[in-house]
Amino acid sequence: MKLTNKYGLPQPVVTALTRSEYTRGESNRSITQLIDAPRVRILKQEHHDELTEDVSEKLWAVLGTGVHKMFENSADDSHISEERLFIEVDGWVISGAIDLQKIENDGVIVSDYKTTSVWSVIFGKIEWEYQLNCYAALVRRSKGLKVKSLKVIAMMRDWKASEAEFKQDYPKAPILEIDIPMWTEAEQDVYLDNRVKLHQQAEFERLVGSELPECSDKERWAKEPTWAVTKKGNKKATKVFDNPEEAHAFAKEQGDAFEVIFRAGVSTRCAGNWCRVNEWCTQYQKSIENS
Ligand code: SF4
């Protein structure tokens, strides 16, 4: 991984942001990687030495890890902090670092710390459900313990007291414990097995020179095209439609001062290079050529 310092940050900041103690160890087959698209994982593996990251992009991850450390050092005897567990699935060793386990008589409460946004807490993230259910399988299969519930301890970077006071659905505090739906043990095992098979198949395809499986719309954070009705000269839409017919009918009702603006769909993760591998990704390169 090559590091840049695009914004000329001073040495102590750069050193602190790049200290290896802040990097959470990850095996090549961690739960977080299995949940992600095989294309992303394999391209990252193949181009690891060429990947570039600016030190400024490390800020939230480092702050998150610092908070992890703070909580880890404050755990009492009824909690287990930061334990990496391993299980074997279809010949692969799969690992996951579990932030917090509370051992109770009737089972374990498995929690994960997330430094996140208010938006993610309000709307939820399915990835949290996948990750926590895989952690439940790890605890059950590696330690032989029953898991009784799953939680995310969410720390919201952009939380505002003023919004919490007046908006009904807004989180009431900047740090909250959130319940995550727990699947049956069979559902957890099937999900894990399927993810391992998918990644194994992708590695096999790569070995024999075939194309990697494509990232899905969800994995690319794809947004459908929309048609916005705006007052002429205004950028802000009066109303946004997912088809042109309804947009034009609505604009007509509003009168001559209104027009329909087409907003092309975009795969945010690819276009913003959030996966870090878009320059080597044939799926993305083809999508640019075809647009
Ligand atoms: S650029 Fe898009 S399609 Fe390619 S690996 Fe990244 S997320 Fe997947």
Coordinates of C-alpha atoms and ligand atoms in Angstrom, one line a residue:
M1 CA 0.0 0.0 0.0
K2 CA 1.5 3.4 -1.1
L3 CA 0.7 6.4 1.2
T4 CA 0.3 9.9 0.0
N5 CA 0.0 13.2 1.9
K6 CA -1.9 15.3 -0.6
Y7 CA -2.8 18.0 2.0
G8 CA 0.7 18.5 3.4
L9 CA -0.3 17.4 6.9
P10 CA 2.6 17.8 9.5
Q11 CA 4.8 14.9 10.5
P12 CA 3.2 14.1 13.9
V13 CA -0.2 13.8 12.3
V14 CA 1.1 11.6 9.5
T15 CA 3.0 9.4 11.9
A16 CA 0.0 9.0 14.2
L17 CA -2.3 8.2 11.3
T18 CA 0.0 5.6 9.9
R19 CA 1.2 3.9 13.0
S20 CA 0.8 0.1 12.6
E21 CA -0.7 -0.3 16.1
Y22 CA -3.8 1.4 14.8
T23 CA -4.2 -1.2 12.0
R24 CA -6.6 -3.9 13.0
G25 CA -5.1 -7.3 11.9
E26 CA -7.1 -9.0 9.2
S27 CA -6.4 -12.4 7.7
N28 CA -7.0 -12.8 4.0
R29 CA -10.2 -14.6 4.7
S30 CA -11.8 -12.5 7.3
I31 CA -15.6 -12.3 7.8
T32 CA -15.5 -8.7 6.6
Q33 CA -13.8 -9.7 3.3
L34 CA -16.2 -12.6 2.8
I35 CA -19.2 -10.4 3.1
D36 CA -17.8 -8.1 0.4
A37 CA -17.8 -8.9 -3.3
P38 CA -15.2 -11.5 -4.4
R39 CA -14.1 -9.1 -7.2
V40 CA -13.1 -6.4 -4.7
R41 CA -11.3 -8.9 -2.4
I42 CA -9.3 -10.5 -5.2
L43 CA -8.4 -7.3 -7.0
K44 CA -7.2 -5.8 -3.7
Q45 CA -5.1 -8.9 -3.1
E46 CA -3.6 -8.9 -6.6
H47 CA -2.8 -5.1 -6.5
H48 CA -1.9 -4.7 -2.9
D49 CA 1.5 -3.2 -3.5
E50 CA 0.0 -0.7 -6.0
L51 CA -2.9 0.5 -3.9
T52 CA -2.7 4.1 -2.9
E53 CA -4.3 5.8 0.1
D54 CA -4.0 9.3 1.3
V55 CA -3.1 9.7 5.0
S56 CA -6.2 12.0 5.4
E57 CA -8.5 9.1 4.5
K58 CA -7.2 7.2 7.6
L59 CA -8.6 9.6 10.1
W60 CA -12.0 8.0 10.9
A61 CA -10.5 4.5 10.9
V62 CA -7.8 5.6 13.3
L63 CA -10.2 7.5 15.6
G64 CA -12.5 4.4 15.5
T65 CA -9.6 2.2 16.5
G66 CA -8.6 4.6 19.3
V67 CA -12.1 4.4 20.7
H68 CA -11.9 0.6 20.4
K69 CA -8.7 0.6 22.5
M70 CA -10.3 2.9 25.1
F71 CA -13.3 0.5 25.5
E72 CA -11.1 -2.6 25.4
N73 CA -9.0 -1.3 28.4
S74 CA -12.2 -0.6 30.4
A75 CA -13.8 -4.1 30.2
D76 CA -14.5 -5.9 33.5
D77 CA -14.3 -9.7 34.0
S78 CA -17.8 -10.4 32.6
H79 CA -16.7 -9.1 29.2
I80 CA -14.2 -10.3 26.6
S81 CA -12.8 -7.6 24.5
E82 CA -11.2 -7.9 21.0
E83 CA -11.0 -11.6 20.6
R84 CA -10.0 -13.0 17.2
L85 CA -11.7 -16.3 16.5
F86 CA -11.1 -18.9 13.8
I87 CA -13.2 -21.6 12.2
E88 CA -12.8 -23.9 9.2
V89 CA -15.3 -23.7 6.4
D90 CA -14.9 -25.9 3.3
G91 CA -11.1 -26.1 3.9
W92 CA -10.7 -22.4 4.4
V93 CA -9.7 -20.9 7.8
I94 CA -12.1 -18.0 8.4
S95 CA -11.4 -15.4 11.1
G96 CA -13.2 -12.5 12.7
A97 CA -12.2 -10.1 15.5
I98 CA -15.1 -9.7 17.8
D99 CA -15.1 -6.4 19.6
L100 CA -17.1 -7.4 22.7
Q101 CA -18.6 -10.5 24.2
K102 CA -20.7 -10.4 27.3
I103 CA -21.0 -13.8 28.9
E104 CA -24.3 -14.4 30.6
N105 CA -25.7 -17.7 32.0
D106 CA -28.1 -18.1 29.1
G107 CA -25.8 -17.1 26.3
V108 CA -23.3 -14.6 24.9
I109 CA -24.2 -11.0 23.8
V110 CA -22.0 -10.2 20.8
S111 CA -21.3 -6.6 20.0
D112 CA -19.4 -4.6 17.4
Y113 CA -18.3 -1.0 17.8
K114 CA -19.1 1.2 14.7
T115 CA -17.9 4.7 14.1
T116 CA -20.6 5.7 11.7
S117 CA -23.1 8.3 10.5
V118 CA -26.6 9.3 11.8
W119 CA -27.9 8.3 8.4
S120 CA -26.6 4.7 8.8
V121 CA -28.3 4.4 12.3
I122 CA -31.6 5.7 11.1
F123 CA -31.8 3.6 7.9
G124 CA -29.7 0.6 9.1
K125 CA -27.1 -1.3 7.2
I126 CA -27.6 -4.9 6.1
E127 CA -23.9 -5.4 6.2
W128 CA -24.1 -5.1 10.0
E129 CA -26.6 -7.9 10.1
Y130 CA -24.4 -10.1 7.9
Q131 CA -21.3 -9.4 9.9
L132 CA -22.9 -9.9 13.4
N133 CA -24.6 -13.1 12.3
C134 CA -21.3 -14.5 11.0
Y135 CA -19.7 -13.5 14.4
A136 CA -22.5 -15.4 16.1
A137 CA -21.5 -18.5 14.0
L138 CA -17.9 -18.0 14.9
V139 CA -18.6 -17.9 18.7
R140 CA -20.9 -20.9 18.5
R141 CA -18.6 -23.0 16.3
S142 CA -15.2 -22.1 17.8
K143 CA -16.2 -21.9 21.5
G144 CA -19.3 -24.1 21.6
L145 CA -21.3 -21.3 23.2
K146 CA -24.8 -20.2 22.5
V147 CA -25.2 -16.6 21.3
K148 CA -28.4 -14.9 22.7
S149 CA -28.3 -11.5 21.0
L150 CA -26.4 -9.2 18.6
K151 CA -25.7 -5.5 19.0
V152 CA -23.9 -2.6 17.3
I153 CA -22.6 0.1 19.6
A154 CA -22.9 3.0 17.2
M155 CA -20.9 6.2 17.6
M156 CA -22.2 8.9 15.3
R157 CA -19.6 11.3 14.0
D158 CA -22.2 13.8 12.6
W159 CA -24.7 13.7 15.5
K160 CA -26.3 17.1 16.4
A161 CA -28.0 17.8 19.7
S162 CA -30.2 20.4 18.0
E163 CA -31.7 17.8 15.6
A164 CA -32.1 15.2 18.4
E165 CA -34.2 17.7 20.3
F166 CA -36.7 18.5 17.5
K167 CA -36.7 15.5 15.1
Q168 CA -38.7 12.5 16.2
D169 CA -36.8 9.7 14.5
Y170 CA -33.3 11.2 15.1
P171 CA -31.0 9.2 17.5
K172 CA -31.3 10.7 21.0
A173 CA -27.6 10.4 21.9
P174 CA -24.3 10.4 19.9
I175 CA -23.6 6.8 21.1
L176 CA -26.3 4.2 21.2
E177 CA -26.6 0.4 21.5
I178 CA -28.6 -1.0 18.6
D179 CA -30.2 -4.5 18.4
I180 CA -29.3 -6.4 15.3
P181 CA -31.7 -9.1 14.0
M182 CA -30.3 -12.6 14.8
W183 CA -30.9 -15.4 12.3
T184 CA -31.3 -19.1 13.2
E185 CA -28.1 -21.1 13.5
A186 CA -29.0 -22.9 10.3
E187 CA -29.4 -19.6 8.4
Q188 CA -26.0 -18.4 9.8
D189 CA -24.3 -21.5 8.7
V190 CA -25.9 -21.5 5.2
Y191 CA -24.9 -17.8 4.7
L192 CA -21.3 -18.5 5.7
D193 CA -21.0 -21.6 3.6
N194 CA -22.5 -19.8 0.5
R195 CA -20.1 -16.8 0.9
V196 CA -17.1 -19.2 1.2
K197 CA -18.2 -21.1 -1.9
L198 CA -18.7 -17.9 -3.9
H199 CA -15.2 -16.7 -3.0
Q200 CA -13.7 -20.1 -3.7
Q201 CA -15.3 -20.2 -7.1
A202 CA -14.1 -16.7 -7.9
E203 CA -10.5 -17.7 -7.0
F204 CA -10.8 -20.8 -9.2
E205 CA -12.1 -18.7 -12.1
R206 CA -9.1 -16.4 -11.7
L207 CA -6.7 -19.3 -11.7
V208 CA -8.0 -20.7 -14.9
G209 CA -7.9 -17.2 -16.5
S210 CA -11.7 -16.5 -16.5
E211 CA -13.3 -13.2 -15.7
L212 CA -14.1 -12.5 -12.0
P213 CA -17.8 -12.5 -11.0
E214 CA -19.4 -9.1 -11.4
C215 CA -20.2 -6.9 -8.5
S216 CA -23.9 -6.6 -8.0
D217 CA -25.9 -3.3 -8.0
K218 CA -25.9 -3.4 -4.2
E219 CA -22.1 -4.0 -4.0
R220 CA -21.5 -1.1 -6.4
W221 CA -23.9 1.1 -4.4
A222 CA -25.7 1.7 -7.7
K223 CA -28.3 4.5 -8.0
E224 CA -31.0 4.3 -10.6
P225 CA -31.4 7.2 -13.1
T226 CA -34.0 9.7 -12.1
W227 CA -35.9 12.6 -13.7
A228 CA -36.1 15.7 -11.6
V229 CA -38.8 18.4 -12.2
T230 CA -37.2 21.8 -11.4
K231 CA -38.2 25.4 -11.8
K232 CA -36.2 26.6 -14.8
G233 CA -32.8 27.9 -13.7
N234 CA -33.0 26.2 -10.3
K235 CA -30.9 23.2 -9.4
K236 CA -33.1 22.0 -6.6
A237 CA -35.9 19.6 -7.7
T238 CA -39.5 20.3 -6.8
K239 CA -40.1 16.5 -7.2
V240 CA -38.0 13.6 -8.4
F241 CA -39.4 10.7 -10.4
D242 CA -38.0 7.3 -11.4
N243 CA -39.6 7.4 -14.9
P244 CA -39.7 10.1 -17.5
E245 CA -43.5 9.8 -18.3
E246 CA -44.6 10.8 -14.7
A247 CA -41.9 13.5 -14.6
H248 CA -43.1 15.1 -17.8
A249 CA -46.8 14.9 -16.8
F250 CA -46.0 16.6 -13.5
A251 CA -43.9 19.3 -15.1
K252 CA -46.8 20.0 -17.5
E253 CA -49.2 20.4 -14.6
Q254 CA -46.8 23.0 -13.0
G255 CA -46.7 25.2 -16.1
D256 CA -44.1 26.6 -18.5
A257 CA -41.8 27.7 -15.7
F258 CA -40.9 24.0 -15.0
E259 CA -38.7 21.6 -16.9
V260 CA -37.5 17.9 -16.5
I261 CA -33.8 17.3 -15.9
F262 CA -32.4 13.8 -16.5
R263 CA -30.0 12.6 -13.8
A264 CA -28.0 9.6 -14.9
G265 CA -27.7 6.6 -12.6
V266 CA -24.3 6.1 -11.0
S267 CA -22.4 3.3 -9.2
T268 CA -21.2 5.4 -6.3
R269 CA -18.7 2.9 -5.0
C270 CA -17.0 2.5 -8.4
A271 CA -17.1 6.1 -9.5
G272 CA -15.7 7.3 -6.1
N273 CA -13.2 4.5 -6.0
W274 CA -14.4 3.5 -2.5
C275 CA -13.4 0.0 -3.3
R276 CA -9.9 1.3 -4.2
V277 CA -9.5 -1.0 -7.2
N278 CA -11.5 0.7 -10.0
E279 CA -8.4 1.2 -12.2
W280 CA -7.9 -2.6 -12.5
C281 CA -11.6 -3.4 -12.6
T282 CA -12.8 -4.5 -16.1
Q283 CA -16.5 -4.3 -15.0
Y284 CA -16.0 -0.6 -14.2
Q285 CA -13.8 0.2 -17.2
K286 CA -16.4 -1.4 -19.5
S287 CA -19.2 0.6 -17.8
I288 CA -17.3 3.9 -18.5
E289 CA -16.8 2.9 -22.2
N290 CA -20.5 2.1 -22.6
S291 CA -21.8 5.3 -20.9
Ligands
SF4_1 S1 -15.0 -0.7 -9.4 FE1 -17.1 -1.3 -8.9 S2 -17.5 -3.1 -10.0 FE2 -15.2 -2.9 -9.8 S3 -14.6 -3.9 -8.0 FE3 -15.0 -1.8 -7.4 S4 -17.1 -1.9 -6.7 FE4 -16.8 -3.7 -7.9

